[in-house]
Amino acid sequence: MFTSVDDVSARLAATGYLASPAVATTVFLADRLGKPLLVEGPAGVGKTELAKAVAEVAQARLVRLQCYEGVDESRALYEWNHAKQLLRISAGRDETWDETRTDIFGEEFLLTRPLLTAIRGDDPKVLLIDETDKADVEVEGLLLEVLSDFQVTVPELGTITATRRPFVVLTSNASRELSEALRRRCLFLHIGFPDEELERRIVRLKVPGLDEALARSVVRVVGALRAMDLRKVPSVAETIDWARTLLALGADTLDESVVRSTLGVLLKHQDDVLKATAKLDLDAL
Amino acid sequence: MTTPAGVAERLTSLVGALRAHGMRIGTGESVDAARAVEALGLADRELLREGLAATLLHGTGQRQVFDPVFDLYFPRGVGGPEQPAAGREDLRERLAAALAADDRALMLRLAAEAVDGFGGYGSSPESDGWSSYQTLERVRPQTLMARVRDDVRARGGAPGFTDRLLEDEVRRRIDAFRAMVAAEARRRVAERRGRDEIARRGVRTTADRVDFLFAGRDQLAELRRTVQPLARKLATRLAARRRRASRGSIDLRRTLRGSLSTGGVPMRPVLRRRRPARPELVLLCDVSGSVSGFSDFTMLLVQALHEQFSKVRVFAFVNRVDEVTGLLERGAADPEGLAARIQGEAGVTGYHGSSDYGMALGEFAERYEEAVGPRTTVFVLGDARTNMSDPGLPAVRRIARRARRVYWLNPEQRSRWGTGDSAAPAYAELVEMHECRTARQLSALVGRLLPV
């Protein structure tokens, strides 16, 4: 899919995703080695966006499995369409049992869920398994077969093996430690907060109306907030929101009153707002 | 495999060094790493670093061990810089300019020059080496602070709002330079002493494997930052245990709803969820100097978990006991000052400042007996070193009789229990005592022992 790491950066940038060297290298390797990519990092740094950007670059269909507590086989892999099977049985009254049996366990009655969808068919696909840590431990076991051999076993149909391997991205917020077995099968990528220069480019790209000097100040303030010991430090998503807010307010430079009145966009806890107000001397007018 | 000869050996010894730091890296990962080297080539060192990190690491915390180890096995260069360092003032001059411009590449070169010029010590081949401490003592980058700040200000033109951030930014740049000097000194030492040894001894291990009793200040600070994520993980684990423990009557509505997919035949009965009982927790912590790092961390962790329990009460003692639950709740925003506040505001010492378990436990049993009931699990935190005074076993027996369970977490190595003034074996006969030396051990114990 990609010829070099620079190629990855350039093509992701063309879709509007500015990748750090670490991200570009790991995406390149995931493609080369044909291994799934496990992405961890704080909320709002673009883990899910990465999968979408890769799908756009590869002109592939994005198949998404959103994990939550209690997600199970029938939501992740496949399910038989019971209602339709019953209809089929009652419609064909004169058939012998053998005919019916072979028929109702055919492809027509199989409801494919994201994992099975991703490995069937010949068109390129990107499989996004979002918030893997929210799923129960049993689901991880389910993922192992899919991720290491790209195959799914349906007892009535046999084993379905991928003819074309999807590009797999798993994201996790680390609310639970994923099992070693799952980690072993993946390349690991931690997306942290971008450095100042990259973040400035991201802000300029996402909020084109903002002028260069203000973007620089915005990123510096956010950097200072991240260095504080806060309960929830602002992420890239918050930086962009803040830049948009400033643009909407028509502010062309930062000053105490602007920052104080918009701090709520960046910080989500009252404790944090108080702490930042004190540290940034916002009271001293 | 078409990687050049020698790279495979280097890669395997890198993996060996990482394993020595407790990372579990299998052969499969080593092979992947070699394939990554093949795909990326050896031309760009930073790409190689990211590639190996992606294939070998499994978690975020491992990166801070990986980076210095990588620097040793795939060094930036060999030997000292080409031109020997000029005078000290000249170096400081150029360093100030580099810091003002935030030029990382130049800072790296200057770090190499600084170690080469000012870090060498010893003269005989066996005892000489390179010291980052000595280098920093002589270059003193922290004294450049004011100068760099004025430099940037002069260049930046009109002072704006962000001007107030400048000082902190410069401080972070200076810290980055100090880290560069440390890495450079380590590289030079490794050239002399052998890479493997330095990679095993000279690189700090991950914070969760550091002994509480020997952790430095910044390591404790780092541990404190992990309290919230760790608490979240433990809460998830507790919730899972609770779910598994649920038994009860059949939930008819959900059973019927589930039976639709099997044609109305209820194949899988769904059980009604049991309302969680939310047990009570009492923490009894020794906060004397020797173990305060451990107690602090544990108190913060339990405080972060308080939603999981109907009641959490925390008591602190040195030789007198006092309740600090309120201090802890208010202190959630400022964990650093916790120890100082406990020492200042709570009455944990009388007459003298050394710990006395017998006295403190006795007082607890007298004054706060009502805090312990049949639904309470008690955790005692401390090294059980009584300073040769009476261990107060009857009080422990009394607490153990009233409570549902009593656990004792001891931050000392098991082999040292009972040596000197330690009364650990005597206490261990009465209550369950666990060795709890590192954050990793603690989180495993808490996940297992906390009542659900």
XYZ file of C-alpha atoms in Angstrom:
737
model
C 0.000 0.000 0.000
C 2.824 2.403 0.889
C 6.327 2.658 -0.559
C 8.090 4.424 2.318
C 7.514 6.192 5.605
C 7.588 9.577 3.877
C 4.964 8.307 1.485
C 2.735 7.485 4.472
C 3.163 10.968 5.942
C 2.518 12.675 2.631
C -0.577 10.694 1.766
C -2.066 10.930 5.245
C -1.416 14.671 5.168
C -3.313 14.881 1.887
C -6.421 13.591 3.683
C -5.990 16.141 6.464
C -4.251 13.930 9.022
C -0.842 15.234 10.054
C 1.116 12.275 11.379
C 4.119 12.437 13.690
C 7.139 10.351 12.589
C 6.188 7.677 15.142
C 2.678 7.358 13.729
C 3.877 7.275 10.125
C 6.552 4.657 10.847
C 4.173 2.379 12.690
C 1.476 2.629 10.023
C 4.077 1.793 7.405
C 5.228 -1.254 9.386
C 1.689 -2.426 10.062
C 1.103 -2.414 6.339
C 4.429 -4.087 5.526
C 4.324 -6.785 8.190
C 0.593 -7.324 7.794
C -0.015 -6.999 11.510
C -2.834 -5.287 13.369
C -2.070 -1.923 14.937
C -2.927 -1.325 18.579
C -3.195 2.399 19.282
C -3.255 3.744 22.809
C -3.252 7.282 24.085
C -5.287 9.902 25.872
C -8.727 10.817 24.569
C -8.848 13.294 21.733
C -5.443 12.818 20.108
C -6.837 11.277 16.924
C -6.750 7.507 17.418
C -10.005 6.898 15.620
C -9.196 9.595 13.065
C -6.062 7.664 12.143
C -8.110 4.658 11.055
C -10.422 6.864 9.037
C -7.484 8.589 7.364
C -5.855 5.271 6.462
C -9.139 4.078 4.984
C -9.358 7.197 2.886
C -5.767 6.857 1.661
C -6.222 3.218 0.735
C -9.633 3.909 -0.767
C -10.889 1.140 1.420
C -14.184 0.613 3.152
C -14.073 1.351 6.856
C -15.653 -1.429 8.898
C -16.130 -0.363 12.475
C -16.721 -2.455 15.561
C -17.555 -0.248 18.511
C -16.817 -2.154 21.701
C -18.809 -1.721 24.884
C -19.334 -3.650 28.054
C -21.315 -6.736 27.113
C -20.546 -6.810 23.384
C -20.632 -10.476 22.365
C -20.148 -12.924 19.537
C -23.471 -12.152 17.905
C -22.636 -8.435 17.806
C -19.005 -8.807 16.780
C -18.821 -11.859 14.519
C -22.048 -13.172 13.020
C -25.554 -14.223 13.917
C -28.115 -16.462 12.266
C -31.217 -14.634 11.166
C -33.681 -16.689 13.219
C -36.807 -14.901 12.127
C -35.984 -15.370 8.477
C -35.105 -19.022 9.040
C -38.497 -19.599 10.673
C -40.235 -17.944 7.747
C -38.264 -20.099 5.352
C -39.243 -23.275 7.202
C -42.922 -22.401 7.297
C -42.906 -21.297 3.651
C -41.523 -24.579 2.324
C -44.094 -27.018 3.786
C -43.683 -29.812 1.250
C -39.917 -30.087 1.411
C -38.027 -32.848 3.132
C -36.095 -31.979 6.260
C -32.736 -32.509 4.550
C -33.461 -29.928 1.886
C -34.615 -27.398 4.429
C -31.665 -27.982 6.717
C -29.035 -27.378 4.089
C -30.902 -24.335 2.946
C -31.507 -22.484 6.188
C -27.859 -22.584 7.152
C -26.771 -20.890 3.945
C -25.224 -17.534 3.321
C -28.619 -15.971 2.835
C -29.516 -16.402 6.484
C -26.194 -15.299 7.901
C -26.094 -11.817 9.355
C -22.466 -10.781 9.158
C -21.198 -8.505 11.887
C -18.100 -6.274 11.584
C -15.383 -8.899 12.182
C -16.793 -11.288 9.592
C -17.607 -8.487 7.173
C -14.006 -7.298 7.308
C -12.506 -10.605 6.197
C -15.026 -11.463 3.490
C -14.903 -10.125 -0.032
C -12.066 -8.928 -2.210
C -12.365 -5.178 -1.864
C -9.828 -3.426 0.401
C -11.042 -2.788 3.915
C -9.885 -1.106 7.081
C -11.207 -2.743 10.220
C -11.482 -0.380 13.177
C -12.036 -2.009 16.556
C -12.777 1.016 18.688
C -12.307 1.183 22.470
C -11.198 -2.422 22.755
C -10.653 -1.976 26.487
C -14.389 -1.473 27.031
C -15.178 -5.014 25.858
C -15.077 -7.957 28.253
C -12.118 -10.295 28.440
C -14.013 -13.052 26.592
C -14.292 -10.896 23.479
C -10.511 -10.613 23.374
C -10.378 -14.377 22.945
C -12.695 -13.981 19.988
C -10.404 -11.387 18.461
C -7.332 -13.606 18.696
C -8.385 -15.946 15.894
C -9.411 -13.083 13.681
C -6.290 -11.025 14.265
C -3.623 -13.675 13.988
C -4.956 -15.814 11.127
C -7.622 -13.549 9.670
C -10.157 -16.318 9.758
C -13.496 -16.978 11.398
C -15.008 -20.378 12.077
C -18.764 -20.760 11.667
C -19.655 -24.313 12.777
C -22.407 -24.773 10.152
C -20.399 -23.330 7.258
C -16.781 -24.107 8.039
C -13.825 -21.785 8.340
C -13.907 -18.573 6.377
C -10.428 -17.262 5.616
C -9.707 -13.778 4.360
C -8.711 -13.654 0.715
C -7.535 -10.128 1.215
C -6.304 -9.079 4.616
C -7.850 -5.934 6.020
C -5.730 -3.245 7.626
C -6.684 -3.543 11.306
C -6.592 -0.739 13.856
C -7.512 -1.346 17.492
C -7.863 1.601 19.827
C -7.761 1.577 23.594
C -8.024 4.158 26.347
C -6.322 1.829 28.808
C -9.254 1.644 31.204
C -8.403 -2.022 31.473
C -5.116 -3.783 30.805
C -5.485 -5.722 27.548
C -4.222 -9.280 27.682
C -0.640 -10.116 26.729
C -1.910 -12.516 24.081
C -3.713 -9.734 22.263
C -0.818 -7.299 22.619
C 1.603 -9.836 21.215
C -0.344 -10.047 17.995
C -0.274 -6.320 17.405
C 2.172 -3.566 16.708
C 1.976 -1.114 19.548
C 1.649 2.613 19.017
C 1.254 5.208 21.693
C -0.047 8.493 20.367
C 0.789 11.208 22.850
C 0.351 14.919 22.599
C 2.100 16.311 19.503
C 5.098 18.590 19.823
C 4.613 22.315 19.510
C 5.420 22.597 15.844
C 3.161 19.719 14.774
C 0.301 20.951 16.899
C 0.617 24.403 15.335
C 0.369 22.845 11.901
C -2.680 20.842 12.982
C -4.394 23.962 14.310
C -3.591 25.877 11.118
C -4.945 23.028 9.018
C -8.174 22.538 10.957
C -8.875 26.209 11.612
C -7.595 27.941 8.479
C -8.966 31.355 9.444
C -6.702 31.689 12.464
C -3.595 33.780 11.943
C -0.125 32.396 12.486
C 0.791 34.445 15.562
C -2.421 33.588 17.396
C -2.061 29.893 16.557
C 1.419 30.014 18.053
C 0.115 31.600 21.263
C -2.750 29.106 21.478
C -0.385 26.154 21.251
C 1.972 27.654 23.823
C -0.821 28.176 26.344
C -2.052 24.632 25.835
C 1.520 23.375 26.274
C 1.755 25.251 29.576
C -1.544 23.763 30.745
C -0.320 20.269 29.924
C 2.769 20.808 32.041
C 0.542 21.538 35.047
C -0.672 18.748 37.231
C -4.326 18.774 36.182
C -7.045 16.166 36.460
C -7.747 16.259 32.749
C -5.200 17.979 30.549
C -6.448 19.489 27.294
C -6.033 17.272 24.261
C -5.612 18.121 20.581
C -9.376 18.105 20.108
C -9.694 20.753 22.828
C -6.942 22.855 21.256
C -8.852 22.894 17.984
C -12.118 23.714 19.762
C -10.434 26.570 21.526
C -8.952 27.905 18.306
C -12.405 27.797 16.722
C -13.901 29.567 19.727
C -11.316 32.333 19.508
C -11.982 32.685 15.816
C -15.726 32.904 16.405
C -15.216 35.541 19.085
C -13.074 37.530 16.702
C -10.154 37.685 19.118
C -6.912 38.523 17.341
C -4.582 38.373 20.357
C -4.778 36.582 23.665
C -5.247 38.583 26.833
C -6.392 37.841 30.377
C -10.083 38.405 29.852
C -10.300 36.347 26.650
C -8.424 33.428 28.178
C -10.410 33.547 31.395
C -13.763 33.591 29.659
C -12.889 30.738 27.297
C -10.933 28.503 29.667
C -13.984 26.271 29.973
C -13.412 25.078 26.425
C -10.020 23.668 27.410
C -10.590 22.463 30.954
C -13.472 20.319 32.068
C -13.128 20.344 35.839
C -13.666 23.269 38.164
C -10.554 22.339 40.195
C -8.489 22.528 37.033
C -9.933 25.891 36.036
C -9.085 27.314 39.470
C -5.584 25.919 39.378
C -4.902 27.198 35.871
C -6.324 30.614 36.738
C -3.910 30.867 39.624
C -0.907 29.634 37.693
C -1.502 31.813 34.645
C -2.078 34.917 36.812
C -5.443 35.519 35.215
C -6.649 37.439 38.258
C -3.921 40.027 38.065
C -5.431 42.671 35.875
C 16.702 -12.161 6.037
C 18.841 -9.522 4.400
C 19.774 -7.422 7.394
C 23.507 -6.793 7.566
C 25.585 -9.043 9.767
C 25.932 -7.827 13.318
C 22.524 -6.223 13.422
C 20.914 -9.485 14.471
C 23.322 -9.832 17.396
C 22.783 -6.255 18.387
C 19.045 -6.690 18.223
C 19.073 -9.802 20.364
C 21.256 -8.168 22.991
C 18.918 -5.171 22.994
C 16.025 -7.554 23.596
C 18.057 -9.227 26.343
C 18.574 -5.901 28.087
C 14.880 -5.063 27.855
C 13.992 -8.460 29.298
C 16.359 -7.764 32.181
C 14.109 -4.793 32.951
C 11.156 -7.096 33.273
C 9.594 -6.718 29.834
C 8.126 -9.853 28.402
C 9.314 -10.031 24.839
C 8.995 -13.287 22.972
C 10.916 -14.653 20.034
C 8.029 -13.705 17.782
C 8.513 -10.052 18.620
C 12.257 -10.283 18.005
C 11.579 -11.683 14.564
C 9.092 -8.900 13.890
C 11.678 -6.375 14.999
C 14.183 -7.821 12.538
C 11.588 -7.612 9.785
C 10.976 -4.007 10.761
C 14.703 -3.281 10.476
C 14.645 -4.868 7.051
C 11.677 -2.793 5.915
C 12.936 0.500 7.332
C 16.661 0.203 6.641
C 19.359 1.555 8.896
C 19.679 4.985 7.324
C 17.391 6.919 9.649
C 17.968 6.339 13.317
C 14.699 7.883 14.527
C 12.648 5.730 12.166
C 14.502 2.690 13.439
C 13.748 3.709 17.013
C 10.033 4.023 16.324
C 9.979 0.796 14.350
C 11.626 -1.222 17.105
C 9.419 0.390 19.717
C 6.320 -0.563 17.747
C 7.353 -4.182 17.410
C 8.952 -4.821 20.814
C 6.899 -2.832 23.306
C 3.455 -3.648 24.635
C 2.630 -0.730 26.859
C 3.061 2.968 27.321
C 5.155 2.868 30.477
C 7.846 0.770 28.819
C 8.900 3.555 26.506
C 10.941 5.406 29.109
C 13.105 2.335 29.609
C 13.276 1.550 25.928
C 14.615 4.931 24.812
C 17.828 4.976 26.873
C 18.471 1.300 26.144
C 18.027 1.943 22.429
C 20.484 4.844 22.673
C 23.071 2.445 24.062
C 22.682 -0.268 21.450
C 22.198 2.003 18.467
C 24.319 5.000 19.514
C 24.327 8.231 17.588
C 28.041 8.071 17.112
C 31.228 6.566 18.443
C 33.781 8.329 20.590
C 33.841 12.020 21.369
C 32.909 14.951 19.141
C 35.309 15.884 16.324
C 36.605 19.100 17.728
C 37.381 19.140 21.426
C 35.301 21.521 23.483
C 36.493 25.092 23.746
C 36.399 26.936 27.048
C 33.561 26.798 29.515
C 32.347 30.320 28.813
C 32.307 29.710 25.080
C 30.210 26.580 25.582
C 27.764 28.392 27.840
C 27.523 31.163 25.279
C 26.564 28.777 22.519
C 24.260 26.826 24.821
C 22.371 30.007 25.693
C 21.874 30.706 21.997
C 20.679 27.145 21.360
C 18.242 27.287 24.276
C 16.872 30.620 23.125
C 16.301 29.270 19.630
C 15.042 25.895 20.982
C 17.392 24.169 18.533
C 17.370 20.517 19.626
C 20.022 19.334 17.188
C 22.480 21.958 18.362
C 21.694 21.173 21.998
C 22.516 17.520 21.335
C 25.892 18.467 19.855
C 26.607 20.759 22.784
C 25.712 18.009 25.244
C 28.292 15.779 23.561
C 30.892 18.530 23.743
C 30.094 19.274 27.350
C 30.503 15.664 28.458
C 33.703 15.374 26.472
C 35.150 18.567 27.873
C 33.990 18.572 31.476
C 32.642 15.144 32.347
C 35.776 12.999 32.306
C 37.259 11.852 35.594
C 39.999 9.479 36.706
C 43.219 8.840 34.862
C 43.951 5.131 35.007
C 42.096 2.968 32.451
C 40.220 0.969 35.126
C 38.820 3.787 37.201
C 38.094 6.548 34.727
C 34.709 7.365 33.303
C 32.254 10.059 32.356
C 29.957 11.737 34.790
C 26.846 13.683 33.880
C 26.724 15.049 37.414
C 30.184 16.545 37.111
C 29.397 17.943 33.662
C 26.253 19.679 34.856
C 28.012 20.981 37.966
C 30.588 22.677 35.796
C 28.436 23.875 32.904
C 25.544 24.878 35.213
C 22.841 25.251 32.535
C 20.255 26.324 35.137
C 22.117 29.613 35.658
C 21.481 30.533 32.032
C 17.775 30.881 32.777
C 17.551 34.653 33.108
C 19.815 35.266 30.168
C 17.898 33.029 27.796
C 14.628 34.542 28.927
C 15.835 38.076 28.214
C 17.246 36.933 24.896
C 13.942 35.511 23.722
C 12.066 38.513 25.023
C 14.324 40.913 23.181
C 13.798 39.037 19.983
C 10.049 38.508 20.390
C 9.166 42.205 20.263
C 6.073 43.377 22.132
C 5.262 41.381 25.265
C 1.935 39.606 24.907
C -0.129 37.304 27.025
C 2.105 34.306 26.383
C 5.088 36.152 27.820
C 4.279 34.722 31.246
C 4.746 31.174 29.946
C 8.275 31.862 28.819
C 10.055 31.082 32.050
C 8.505 27.631 32.342
C 9.243 26.907 28.708
C 12.903 27.797 29.138
C 13.028 25.643 32.248
C 11.682 22.682 30.279
C 14.309 23.246 27.577
C 17.044 23.245 30.213
C 15.647 20.002 31.646
C 15.761 18.517 28.162
C 19.412 19.514 27.903
C 20.183 17.864 31.246
C 18.585 14.652 30.001
C 20.715 14.857 26.852
C 23.867 15.190 28.952
C 22.861 12.169 31.036
C 22.246 10.088 27.894
C 25.545 11.162 26.385
C 27.494 10.317 29.553
C 25.819 6.911 29.654
C 26.819 6.290 26.059
C 30.443 7.207 26.714
C 30.589 5.013 29.805
C 29.032 2.133 27.904
C 31.787 2.345 25.293
C 34.267 1.723 28.032
C 32.515 -0.689 30.348
C 30.458 -2.760 27.951
C 26.997 -2.009 26.792
C 25.169 -4.872 28.423
C 26.168 -3.959 31.919
C 25.236 -0.299 31.580
C 21.933 -1.157 29.922
C 21.039 -3.328 32.898
C 22.304 -1.139 35.715
C 22.488 2.388 34.387
C 18.959 2.703 33.043
C 16.168 3.398 35.453
C 13.461 0.829 35.457
C 9.744 1.598 35.109
C 8.213 3.438 38.047
C 5.850 0.635 39.005
C 8.782 -1.712 39.680
C 10.697 0.649 41.951
C 10.839 -0.253 45.640
C 8.700 2.179 47.651
C 11.353 2.325 50.333
C 14.103 3.374 47.930
C 12.157 5.549 45.494
C 13.463 9.055 44.952
C 11.349 12.176 44.987
C 10.716 12.373 41.268
C 9.887 8.685 41.129
C 7.288 9.164 43.844
C 5.900 12.110 41.898
C 5.710 9.915 38.842
C 3.919 7.235 40.845
C 1.401 9.774 42.088
C 0.553 10.647 38.521
C -0.338 7.011 37.897
C -2.863 6.903 40.736
C -5.883 7.958 38.666
C -5.368 5.578 35.712
C -4.523 2.761 38.109
C -7.656 3.409 40.140
C -9.734 3.284 36.987
C -8.231 -0.057 36.050
C -8.796 -1.483 39.500
C -12.385 -0.234 39.492
C -12.991 -2.095 36.237
C -11.456 -5.219 37.727
C -13.607 -4.945 40.838
C -16.698 -4.447 38.726
C -15.867 -7.600 36.762
C -15.397 -9.565 39.976
C -18.702 -8.267 41.237
C -20.465 -9.342 38.062
C -19.057 -12.814 38.297
C -20.115 -13.022 41.905
C -23.692 -12.169 41.106
C -26.148 -14.939 41.820
C -29.794 -14.724 42.501
C -33.302 -15.214 41.316
C -34.328 -15.333 37.679
C -35.071 -12.075 35.926
C -38.210 -13.076 34.058
C -38.480 -10.102 31.743
C -34.920 -10.362 30.453
C -35.116 -14.143 30.198
C -38.212 -13.949 27.982
C -36.666 -11.205 25.909
C -33.569 -13.353 25.369
C -35.655 -16.419 24.469
C -37.009 -14.773 21.318
C -33.928 -15.782 19.356
C -34.518 -19.429 20.258
C -38.154 -19.427 19.174
C -39.587 -18.618 22.577
C -37.810 -21.442 24.363
C -35.877 -19.995 27.295
C -32.534 -21.709 26.770
C -30.474 -19.295 28.801
C -31.971 -18.039 32.036
C -30.904 -14.525 32.941
C -30.284 -13.921 36.616
C -31.360 -10.827 38.416
C -28.389 -8.623 39.228
C -27.560 -8.522 42.889
C -27.404 -5.028 44.302
C -23.778 -4.461 45.201
C -23.314 -4.447 48.947
C -20.482 -1.911 48.821
C -18.373 -2.975 51.759
C -16.586 -0.675 54.166
C -12.886 -0.072 54.257
C -10.578 1.100 57.024
C -6.996 2.021 56.276
C -4.500 2.275 59.100
C -1.258 3.809 57.835
C 2.148 4.273 59.331
C 3.206 7.718 58.053
C 6.614 7.926 59.711
C 9.486 8.976 57.464
C 10.737 5.524 56.580
C 7.534 4.303 54.942
C 5.675 7.506 54.127
C 6.171 7.140 50.368
C 4.351 3.830 50.444
C 1.555 5.059 52.734
C 1.005 8.215 50.678
C 0.639 6.303 47.478
C -1.711 3.750 48.976
C -3.878 6.395 50.631
C -4.238 8.282 47.359
C -5.086 5.082 45.544
C -7.759 4.116 48.054
C -9.156 7.645 48.003
C -9.400 7.448 44.217
C -11.293 4.167 44.638
C -13.676 5.512 47.271
C -16.711 5.330 44.997
C -16.425 1.572 45.126
C -17.149 1.445 48.848
C -19.953 2.650 51.033
C -17.483 4.066 53.504
C -13.754 4.600 53.554
C -12.031 5.807 56.691
C -8.332 6.470 56.823
C -6.260 6.696 59.983
C -2.641 7.717 60.217
C -0.167 7.065 62.980
C 3.426 7.438 63.986
C 3.078 6.790 67.673
C -0.412 8.272 68.114
C -3.338 7.685 65.855
C -5.672 10.223 64.250
C -8.288 10.162 61.533
C -7.212 11.824 58.264
C -10.180 10.972 56.007
C -11.131 14.639 55.741
C -7.592 15.744 54.950
C -7.415 13.190 52.200
C -10.675 14.251 50.586
C -9.681 17.871 50.523
C -6.198 16.947 49.410
C -7.267 15.216 46.213
C -6.323 18.322 44.226
C -2.869 18.593 45.770
C -1.377 15.164 46.389
C 2.169 16.450 46.824
C 1.455 18.309 50.036
C -0.447 15.410 51.591
C 2.328 14.106 53.816
C 3.171 17.564 55.088
C -0.467 18.295 55.875
C -0.896 15.059 57.782
C 2.193 15.783 59.833
C 1.061 19.347 60.443
C -2.659 19.072 61.057
C -3.279 15.621 62.457
C -2.049 14.495 65.850
C 0.092 11.567 64.813
C 3.036 12.122 67.132
C 3.303 12.674 70.864
C 6.440 13.239 73.000
C 8.819 11.850 70.381
C 8.942 11.400 66.586
C 9.666 7.728 66.024
C 7.012 5.162 65.325
C 5.502 3.017 68.053
C 3.146 0.362 66.765
C 2.022 -0.918 70.153
C 0.947 2.492 71.358
C -0.736 3.520 68.107
C -2.606 0.239 67.592
C -3.709 0.241 71.225
C -5.049 3.760 70.882
C -6.847 2.862 67.694
C -8.547 -0.098 69.353
C -9.598 2.139 72.244
C -10.737 5.283 70.490
C -11.997 4.121 67.143
C -13.355 0.676 67.881
C -16.734 1.658 66.446
C -15.089 2.258 63.034
C -14.551 -1.475 62.686
C -17.551 -3.726 62.247
C -18.454 -7.069 60.699
C -18.640 -5.515 57.215
C -15.299 -3.756 57.488
C -12.088 -4.817 55.851
C -9.039 -3.349 57.551
C -5.738 -2.711 55.815
C -2.719 -1.968 57.984
C 0.184 -0.382 56.121
C 3.627 -0.343 57.652
C 6.982 -2.032 58.031
C 6.174 -3.329 61.551
C 9.403 -1.880 62.942
C 8.511 -1.065 66.506
C 11.747 0.602 67.649
C 12.084 -2.128 70.270
C 8.874 -1.239 72.067
C 5.935 -3.528 72.841
C 4.189 -4.571 69.581
C 0.737 -4.412 71.173
C -0.515 -7.778 69.981
C -3.743 -7.799 72.056
C -4.942 -4.682 70.222
C -4.375 -6.355 66.867
C -6.226 -9.426 68.080
C -9.110 -7.236 69.160
C -9.310 -5.471 65.793
C -9.076 -8.776 63.948
C -11.965 -10.222 65.970
C -14.285 -7.345 65.151
C -13.426 -6.899 61.474
C -14.472 -9.015 58.527
C -10.872 -9.306 57.355
C -7.591 -7.710 58.339
C -4.692 -7.509 55.912
C -1.265 -6.132 56.615
C 0.742 -4.739 53.696
C 4.443 -4.582 54.436
C 6.715 -2.597 52.072
C 9.786 -4.516 53.266
C 11.332 -7.444 51.540
C 10.026 -10.696 53.019
C 13.514 -11.921 53.840
C 14.032 -8.960 56.157
C 10.902 -9.513 58.198
C 11.852 -10.310 61.755
C 15.358 -8.855 61.527
C 16.338 -6.133 63.997
C 13.339 -4.441 65.570
C 10.814 -5.839 63.103
C 7.809 -7.467 64.746
C 6.475 -8.652 61.400
C 6.393 -12.407 62.204
C 4.441 -11.799 65.407
C 1.837 -9.730 63.553
C 1.798 -12.174 60.647
C 0.613 -14.894 63.005
C -2.478 -12.865 63.853
C -3.359 -11.296 60.513
C -2.599 -12.035 56.887
C 0.580 -10.176 55.951
C 1.663 -9.518 52.368
C 4.895 -8.220 50.968
C 4.136 -5.071 48.984
C 7.296 -3.448 47.706
C 6.319 -1.919 44.404
C 3.334 -0.238 42.801
C 2.953 -3.305 40.628
C 2.684 -5.614 43.641
C 0.300 -3.211 45.301
C -2.071 -3.082 42.362
C -2.076 -6.870 42.099
C -2.807 -7.194 45.831
C -5.471 -4.497 45.843
C -7.180 -6.079 42.854
C -7.220 -9.437 44.643
C -7.830 -8.510 48.265
C -10.319 -5.672 48.095
C -13.742 -6.948 49.096
C -16.500 -6.918 46.485
